PDB file of N, CA and C in Angstrom:
ATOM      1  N   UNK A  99     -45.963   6.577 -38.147  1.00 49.00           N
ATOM      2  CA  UNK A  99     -45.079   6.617 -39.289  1.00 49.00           C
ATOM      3  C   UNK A  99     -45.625   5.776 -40.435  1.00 49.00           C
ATOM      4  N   UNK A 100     -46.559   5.899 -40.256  1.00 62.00           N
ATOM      5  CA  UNK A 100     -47.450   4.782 -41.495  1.00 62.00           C
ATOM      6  C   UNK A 100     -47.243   5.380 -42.494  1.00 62.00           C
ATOM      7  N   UNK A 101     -47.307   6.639 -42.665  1.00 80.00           N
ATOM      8  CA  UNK A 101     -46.890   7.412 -44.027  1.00 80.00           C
ATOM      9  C   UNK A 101     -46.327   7.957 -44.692  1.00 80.00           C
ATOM     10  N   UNK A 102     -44.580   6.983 -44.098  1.00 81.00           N
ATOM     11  CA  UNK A 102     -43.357   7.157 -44.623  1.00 81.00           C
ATOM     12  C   UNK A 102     -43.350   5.456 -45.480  1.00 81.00           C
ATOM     13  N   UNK A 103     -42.795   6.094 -46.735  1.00 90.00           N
ATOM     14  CA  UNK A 103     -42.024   4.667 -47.198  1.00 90.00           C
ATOM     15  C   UNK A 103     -40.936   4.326 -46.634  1.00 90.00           C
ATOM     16  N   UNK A 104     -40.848   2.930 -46.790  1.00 88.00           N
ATOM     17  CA  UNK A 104     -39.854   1.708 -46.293  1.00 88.00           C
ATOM     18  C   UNK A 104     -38.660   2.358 -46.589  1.00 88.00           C
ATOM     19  N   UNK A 105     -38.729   3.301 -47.849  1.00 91.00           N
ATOM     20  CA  UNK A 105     -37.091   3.827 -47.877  1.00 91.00           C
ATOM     21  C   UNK A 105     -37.059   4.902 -47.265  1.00 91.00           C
ATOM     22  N   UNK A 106     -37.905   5.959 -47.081  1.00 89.00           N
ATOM     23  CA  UNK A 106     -37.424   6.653 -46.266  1.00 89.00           C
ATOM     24  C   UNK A 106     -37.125   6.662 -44.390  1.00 89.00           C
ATOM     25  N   UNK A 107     -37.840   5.672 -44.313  1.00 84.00           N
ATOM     26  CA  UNK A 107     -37.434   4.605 -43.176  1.00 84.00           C
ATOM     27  C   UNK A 107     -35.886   4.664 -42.965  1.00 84.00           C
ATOM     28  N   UNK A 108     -35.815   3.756 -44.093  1.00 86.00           N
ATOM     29  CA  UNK A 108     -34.303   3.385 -44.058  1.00 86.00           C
ATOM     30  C   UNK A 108     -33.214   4.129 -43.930  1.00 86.00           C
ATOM     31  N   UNK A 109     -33.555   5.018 -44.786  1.00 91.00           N
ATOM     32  CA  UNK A 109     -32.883   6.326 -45.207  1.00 91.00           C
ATOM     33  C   UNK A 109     -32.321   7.135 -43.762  1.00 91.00           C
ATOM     34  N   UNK A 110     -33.355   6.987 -43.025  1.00 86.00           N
ATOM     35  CA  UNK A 110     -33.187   8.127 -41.869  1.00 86.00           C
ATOM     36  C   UNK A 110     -32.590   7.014 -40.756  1.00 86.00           C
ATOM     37  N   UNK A 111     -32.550   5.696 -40.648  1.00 86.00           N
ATOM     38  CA  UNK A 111     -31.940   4.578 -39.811  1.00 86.00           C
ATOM     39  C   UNK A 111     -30.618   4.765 -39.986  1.00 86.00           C
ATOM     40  N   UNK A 112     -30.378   5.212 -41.173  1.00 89.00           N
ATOM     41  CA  UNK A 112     -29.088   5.156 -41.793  1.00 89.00           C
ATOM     42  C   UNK A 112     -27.915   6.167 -41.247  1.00 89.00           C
ATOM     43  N   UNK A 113     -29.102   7.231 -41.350  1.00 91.00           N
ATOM     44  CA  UNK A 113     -28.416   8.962 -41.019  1.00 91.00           C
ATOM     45  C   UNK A 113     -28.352   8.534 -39.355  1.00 91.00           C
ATOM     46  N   UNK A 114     -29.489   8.034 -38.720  1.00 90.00           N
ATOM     47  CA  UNK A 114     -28.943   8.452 -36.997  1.00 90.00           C
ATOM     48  C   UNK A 114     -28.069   7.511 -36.936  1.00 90.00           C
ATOM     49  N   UNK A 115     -27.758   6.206 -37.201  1.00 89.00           N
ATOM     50  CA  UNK A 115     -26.848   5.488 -36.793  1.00 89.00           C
ATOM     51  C   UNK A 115     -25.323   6.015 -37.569  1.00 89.00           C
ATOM     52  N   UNK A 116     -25.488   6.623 -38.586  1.00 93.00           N
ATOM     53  CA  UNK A 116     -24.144   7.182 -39.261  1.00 93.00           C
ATOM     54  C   UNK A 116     -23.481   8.247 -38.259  1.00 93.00           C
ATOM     55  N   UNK A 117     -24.346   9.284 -37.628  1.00 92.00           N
ATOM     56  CA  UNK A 117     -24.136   9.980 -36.865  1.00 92.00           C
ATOM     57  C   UNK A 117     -23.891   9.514 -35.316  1.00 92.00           C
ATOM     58  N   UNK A 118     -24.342   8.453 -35.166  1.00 91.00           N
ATOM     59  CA  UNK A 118     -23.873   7.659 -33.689  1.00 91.00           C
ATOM     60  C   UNK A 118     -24.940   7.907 -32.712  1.00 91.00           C
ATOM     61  N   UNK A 119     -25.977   8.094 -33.062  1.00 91.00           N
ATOM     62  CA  UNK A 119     -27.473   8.149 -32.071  1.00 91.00           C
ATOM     63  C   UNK A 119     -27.997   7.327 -31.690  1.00 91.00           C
ATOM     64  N   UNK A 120     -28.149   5.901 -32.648  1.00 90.00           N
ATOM     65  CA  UNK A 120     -28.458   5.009 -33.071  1.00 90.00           C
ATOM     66  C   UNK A 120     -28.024   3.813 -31.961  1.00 90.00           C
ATOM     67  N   UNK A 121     -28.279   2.998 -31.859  1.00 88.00           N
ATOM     68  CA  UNK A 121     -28.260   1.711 -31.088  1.00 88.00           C
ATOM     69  C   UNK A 121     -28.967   0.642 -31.750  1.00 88.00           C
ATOM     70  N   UNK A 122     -28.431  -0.169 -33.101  1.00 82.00           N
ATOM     71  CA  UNK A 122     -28.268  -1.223 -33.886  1.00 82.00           C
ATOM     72  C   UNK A 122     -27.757  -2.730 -33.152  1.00 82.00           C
ATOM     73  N   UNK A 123     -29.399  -3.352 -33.435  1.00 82.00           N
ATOM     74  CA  UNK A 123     -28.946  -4.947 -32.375  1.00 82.00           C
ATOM     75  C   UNK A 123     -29.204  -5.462 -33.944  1.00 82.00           C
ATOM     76  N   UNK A 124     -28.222  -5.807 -34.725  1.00 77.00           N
ATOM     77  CA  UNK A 124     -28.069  -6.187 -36.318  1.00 77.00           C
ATOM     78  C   UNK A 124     -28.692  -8.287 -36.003  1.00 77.00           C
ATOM     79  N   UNK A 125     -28.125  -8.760 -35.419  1.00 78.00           N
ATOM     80  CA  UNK A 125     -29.160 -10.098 -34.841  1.00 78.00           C
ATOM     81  C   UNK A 125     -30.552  -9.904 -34.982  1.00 78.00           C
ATOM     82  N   UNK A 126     -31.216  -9.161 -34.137  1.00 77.00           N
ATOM     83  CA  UNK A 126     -32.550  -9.083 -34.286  1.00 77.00           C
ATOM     84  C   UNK A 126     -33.269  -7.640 -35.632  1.00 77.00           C
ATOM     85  N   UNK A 127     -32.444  -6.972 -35.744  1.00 76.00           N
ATOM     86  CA  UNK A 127     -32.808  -5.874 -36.513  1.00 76.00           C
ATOM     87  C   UNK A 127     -33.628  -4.859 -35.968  1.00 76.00           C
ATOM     88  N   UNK A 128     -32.879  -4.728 -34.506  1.00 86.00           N
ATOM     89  CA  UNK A 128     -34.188  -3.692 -33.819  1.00 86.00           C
ATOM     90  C   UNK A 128     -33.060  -2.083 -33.468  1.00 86.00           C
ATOM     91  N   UNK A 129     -33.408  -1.337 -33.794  1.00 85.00           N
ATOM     92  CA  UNK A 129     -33.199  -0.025 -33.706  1.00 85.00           C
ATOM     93  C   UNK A 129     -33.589   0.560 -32.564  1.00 85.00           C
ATOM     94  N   UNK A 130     -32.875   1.545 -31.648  1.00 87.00           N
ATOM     95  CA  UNK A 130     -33.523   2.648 -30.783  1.00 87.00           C
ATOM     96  C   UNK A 130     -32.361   3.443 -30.547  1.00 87.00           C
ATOM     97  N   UNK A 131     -32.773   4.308 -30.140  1.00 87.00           N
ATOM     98  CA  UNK A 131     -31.886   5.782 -29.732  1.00 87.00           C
ATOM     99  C   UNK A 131     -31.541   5.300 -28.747  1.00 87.00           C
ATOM    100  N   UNK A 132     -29.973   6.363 -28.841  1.00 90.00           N
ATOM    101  CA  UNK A 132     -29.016   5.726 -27.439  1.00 90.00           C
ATOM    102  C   UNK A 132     -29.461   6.623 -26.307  1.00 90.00           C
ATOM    103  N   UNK A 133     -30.274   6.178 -25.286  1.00 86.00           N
ATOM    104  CA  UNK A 133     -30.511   7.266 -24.296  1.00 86.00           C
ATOM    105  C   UNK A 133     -29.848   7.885 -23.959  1.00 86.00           C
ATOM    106  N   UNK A 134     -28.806   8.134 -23.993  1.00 91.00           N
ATOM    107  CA  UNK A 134     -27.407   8.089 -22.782  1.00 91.00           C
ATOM    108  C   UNK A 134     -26.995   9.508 -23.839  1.00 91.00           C
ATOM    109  N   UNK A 135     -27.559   9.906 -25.111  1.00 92.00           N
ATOM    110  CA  UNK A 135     -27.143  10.569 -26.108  1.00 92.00           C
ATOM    111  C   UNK A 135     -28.048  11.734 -26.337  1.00 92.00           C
ATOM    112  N   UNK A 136     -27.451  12.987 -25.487  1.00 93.00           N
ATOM    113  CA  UNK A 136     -28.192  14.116 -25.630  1.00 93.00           C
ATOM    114  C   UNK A 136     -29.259  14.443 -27.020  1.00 93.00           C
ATOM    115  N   UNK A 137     -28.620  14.225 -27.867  1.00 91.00           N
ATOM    116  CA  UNK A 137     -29.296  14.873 -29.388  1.00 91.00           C
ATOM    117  C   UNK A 137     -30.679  13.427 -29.369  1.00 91.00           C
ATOM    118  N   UNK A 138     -30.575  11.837 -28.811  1.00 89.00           N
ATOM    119  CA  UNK A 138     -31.167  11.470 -29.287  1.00 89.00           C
ATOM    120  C   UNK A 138     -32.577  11.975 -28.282  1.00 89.00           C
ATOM    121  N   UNK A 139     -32.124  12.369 -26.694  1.00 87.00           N
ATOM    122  CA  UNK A 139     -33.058  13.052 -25.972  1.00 87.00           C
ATOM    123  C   UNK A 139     -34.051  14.462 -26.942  1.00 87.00           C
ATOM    124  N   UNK A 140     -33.203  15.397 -27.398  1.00 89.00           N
ATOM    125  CA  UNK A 140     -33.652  16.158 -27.833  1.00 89.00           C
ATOM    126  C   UNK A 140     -34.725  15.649 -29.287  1.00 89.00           C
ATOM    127  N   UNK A 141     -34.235  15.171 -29.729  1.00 86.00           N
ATOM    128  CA  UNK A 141     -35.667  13.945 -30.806  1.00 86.00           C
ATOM    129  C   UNK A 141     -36.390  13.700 -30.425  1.00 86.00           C
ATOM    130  N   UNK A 142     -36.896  12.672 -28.828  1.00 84.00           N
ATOM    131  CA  UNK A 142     -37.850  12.344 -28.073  1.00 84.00           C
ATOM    132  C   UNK A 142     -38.397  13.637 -27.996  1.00 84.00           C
ATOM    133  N   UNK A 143     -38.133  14.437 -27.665  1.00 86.00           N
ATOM    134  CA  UNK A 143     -38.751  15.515 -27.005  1.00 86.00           C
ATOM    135  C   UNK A 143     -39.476  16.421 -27.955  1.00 86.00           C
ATOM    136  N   UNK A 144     -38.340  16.354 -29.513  1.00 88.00           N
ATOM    137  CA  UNK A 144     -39.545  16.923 -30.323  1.00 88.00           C
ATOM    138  C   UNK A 144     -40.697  16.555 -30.800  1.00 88.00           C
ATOM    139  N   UNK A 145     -40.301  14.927 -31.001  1.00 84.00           N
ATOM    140  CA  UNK A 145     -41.636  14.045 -31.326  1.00 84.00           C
ATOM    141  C   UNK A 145     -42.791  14.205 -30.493  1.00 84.00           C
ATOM    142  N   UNK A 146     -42.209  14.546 -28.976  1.00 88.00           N
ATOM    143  CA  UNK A 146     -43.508  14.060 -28.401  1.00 88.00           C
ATOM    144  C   UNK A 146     -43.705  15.419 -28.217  1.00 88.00           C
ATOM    145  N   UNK A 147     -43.316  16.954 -28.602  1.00 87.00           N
ATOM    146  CA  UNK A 147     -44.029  18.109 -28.906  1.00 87.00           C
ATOM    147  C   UNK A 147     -45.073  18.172 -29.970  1.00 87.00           C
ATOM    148  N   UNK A 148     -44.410  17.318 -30.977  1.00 85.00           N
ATOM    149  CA  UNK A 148     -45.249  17.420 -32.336  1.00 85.00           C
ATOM    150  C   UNK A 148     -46.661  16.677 -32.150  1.00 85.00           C
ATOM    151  N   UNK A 149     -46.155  15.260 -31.924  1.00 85.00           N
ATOM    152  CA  UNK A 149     -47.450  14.920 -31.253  1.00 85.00           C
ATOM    153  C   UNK A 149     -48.828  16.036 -30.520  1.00 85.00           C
ATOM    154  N   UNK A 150     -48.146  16.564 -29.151  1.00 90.00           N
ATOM    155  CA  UNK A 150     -49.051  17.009 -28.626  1.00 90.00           C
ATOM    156  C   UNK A 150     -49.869  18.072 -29.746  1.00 90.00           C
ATOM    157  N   UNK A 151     -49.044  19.036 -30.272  1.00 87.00           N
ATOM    158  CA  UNK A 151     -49.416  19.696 -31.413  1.00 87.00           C
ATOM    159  C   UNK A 151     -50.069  19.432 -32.356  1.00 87.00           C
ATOM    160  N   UNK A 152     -49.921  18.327 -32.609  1.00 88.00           N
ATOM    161  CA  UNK A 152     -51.029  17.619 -33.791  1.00 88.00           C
ATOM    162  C   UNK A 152     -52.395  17.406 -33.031  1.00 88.00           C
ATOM    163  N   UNK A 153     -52.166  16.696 -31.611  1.00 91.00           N
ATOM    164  CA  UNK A 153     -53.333  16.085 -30.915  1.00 91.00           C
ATOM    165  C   UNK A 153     -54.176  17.336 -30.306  1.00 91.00           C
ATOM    166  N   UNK A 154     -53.436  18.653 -30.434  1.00 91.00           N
ATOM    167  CA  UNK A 154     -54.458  19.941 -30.235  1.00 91.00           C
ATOM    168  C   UNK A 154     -55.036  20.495 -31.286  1.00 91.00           C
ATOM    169  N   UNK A 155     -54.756  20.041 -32.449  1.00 91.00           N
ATOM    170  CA  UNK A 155     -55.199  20.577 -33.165  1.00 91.00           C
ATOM    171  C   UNK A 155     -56.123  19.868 -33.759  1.00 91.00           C
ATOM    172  N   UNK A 156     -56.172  18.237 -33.567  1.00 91.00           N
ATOM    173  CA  UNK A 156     -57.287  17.468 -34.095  1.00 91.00           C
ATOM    174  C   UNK A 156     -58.846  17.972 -32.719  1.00 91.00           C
ATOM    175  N   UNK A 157     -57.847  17.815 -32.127  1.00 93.00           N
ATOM    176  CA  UNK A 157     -59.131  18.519 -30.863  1.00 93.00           C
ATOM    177  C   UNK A 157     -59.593  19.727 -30.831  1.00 93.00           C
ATOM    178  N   UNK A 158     -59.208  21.110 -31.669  1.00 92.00           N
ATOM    179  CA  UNK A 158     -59.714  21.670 -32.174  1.00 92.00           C
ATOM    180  C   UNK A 158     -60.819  21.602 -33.098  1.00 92.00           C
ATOM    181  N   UNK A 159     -60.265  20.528 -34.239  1.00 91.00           N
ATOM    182  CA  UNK A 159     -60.729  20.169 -35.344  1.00 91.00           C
ATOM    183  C   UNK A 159     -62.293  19.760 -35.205  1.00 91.00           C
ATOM    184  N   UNK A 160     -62.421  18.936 -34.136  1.00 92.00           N
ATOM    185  CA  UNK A 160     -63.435  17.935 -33.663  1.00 92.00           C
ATOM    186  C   UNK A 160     -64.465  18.847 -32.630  1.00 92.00           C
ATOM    187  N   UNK A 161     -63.851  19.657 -32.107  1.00 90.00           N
ATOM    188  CA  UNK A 161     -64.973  21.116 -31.470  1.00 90.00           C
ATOM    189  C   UNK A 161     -65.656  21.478 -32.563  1.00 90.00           C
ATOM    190  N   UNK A 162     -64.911  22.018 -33.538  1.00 89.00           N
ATOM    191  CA  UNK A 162     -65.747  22.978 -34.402  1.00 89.00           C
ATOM    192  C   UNK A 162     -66.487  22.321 -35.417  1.00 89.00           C
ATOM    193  N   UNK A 163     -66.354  20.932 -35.799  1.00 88.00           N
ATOM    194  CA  UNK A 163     -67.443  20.255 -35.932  1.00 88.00           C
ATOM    195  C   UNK A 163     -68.411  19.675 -35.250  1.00 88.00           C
ATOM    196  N   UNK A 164     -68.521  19.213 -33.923  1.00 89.00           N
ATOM    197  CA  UNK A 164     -69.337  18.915 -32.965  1.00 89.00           C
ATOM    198  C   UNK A 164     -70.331  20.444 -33.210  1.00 89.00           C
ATOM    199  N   UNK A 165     -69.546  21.834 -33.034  1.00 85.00           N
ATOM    200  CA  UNK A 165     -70.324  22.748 -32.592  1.00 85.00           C
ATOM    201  C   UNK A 165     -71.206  23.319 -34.112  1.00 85.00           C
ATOM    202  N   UNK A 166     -70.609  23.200 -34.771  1.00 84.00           N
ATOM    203  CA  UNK A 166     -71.004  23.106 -36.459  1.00 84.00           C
ATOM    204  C   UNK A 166     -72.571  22.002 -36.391  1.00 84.00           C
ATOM    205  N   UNK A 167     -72.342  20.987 -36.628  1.00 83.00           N
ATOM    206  CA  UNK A 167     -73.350  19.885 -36.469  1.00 83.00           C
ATOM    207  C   UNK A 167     -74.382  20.382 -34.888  1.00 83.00           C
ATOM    208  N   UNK A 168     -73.839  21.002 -33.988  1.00 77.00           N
ATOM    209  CA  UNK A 168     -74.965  21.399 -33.237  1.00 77.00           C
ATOM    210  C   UNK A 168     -75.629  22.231 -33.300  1.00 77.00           C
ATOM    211  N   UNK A 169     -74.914  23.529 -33.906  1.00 72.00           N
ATOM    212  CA  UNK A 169     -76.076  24.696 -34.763  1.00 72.00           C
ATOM    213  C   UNK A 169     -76.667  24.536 -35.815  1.00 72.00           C
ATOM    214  N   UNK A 170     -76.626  24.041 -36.484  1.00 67.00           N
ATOM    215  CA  UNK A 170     -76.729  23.416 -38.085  1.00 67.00           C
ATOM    216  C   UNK A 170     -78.139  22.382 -37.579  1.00 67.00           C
TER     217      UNK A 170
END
């Protein structure tokens, strides 16, 4: 998430905890999804689809230059 701003950070802290997903320890300022909370399961699960999706496609990415630079 390095290449979200601080507000849109915020912005979206705002929306899951408005909606009740959220699990706010306001003492320390630490955020996480309420496990126990179907929709916040279904988030995990897309993230870590997207992930994989990204990470096949950089591994694509990195074949066809390896194989590029080896015919070349």
């Amino acid at each position: 998430m390095s290449d979200v701003s601080k507000k849109s950070v915020h912005i979206h802290i705002n929306e899951l905890n408005k909606i009740g997903i959220l699990i706010v320890d306001d003492g320390s300022k630490k955020f996480k999804l309420d496990s126990k909370d179907k929709r916040a399961i279904a988030l995990a699960l897309i993230e870590s689809d997207e992930y994989l999706r990204l990470m096949d496609e950089f591994e694509k990415e990195i074949k066809e230059k390896i194989k590029k630079n080896y015919y070349n």
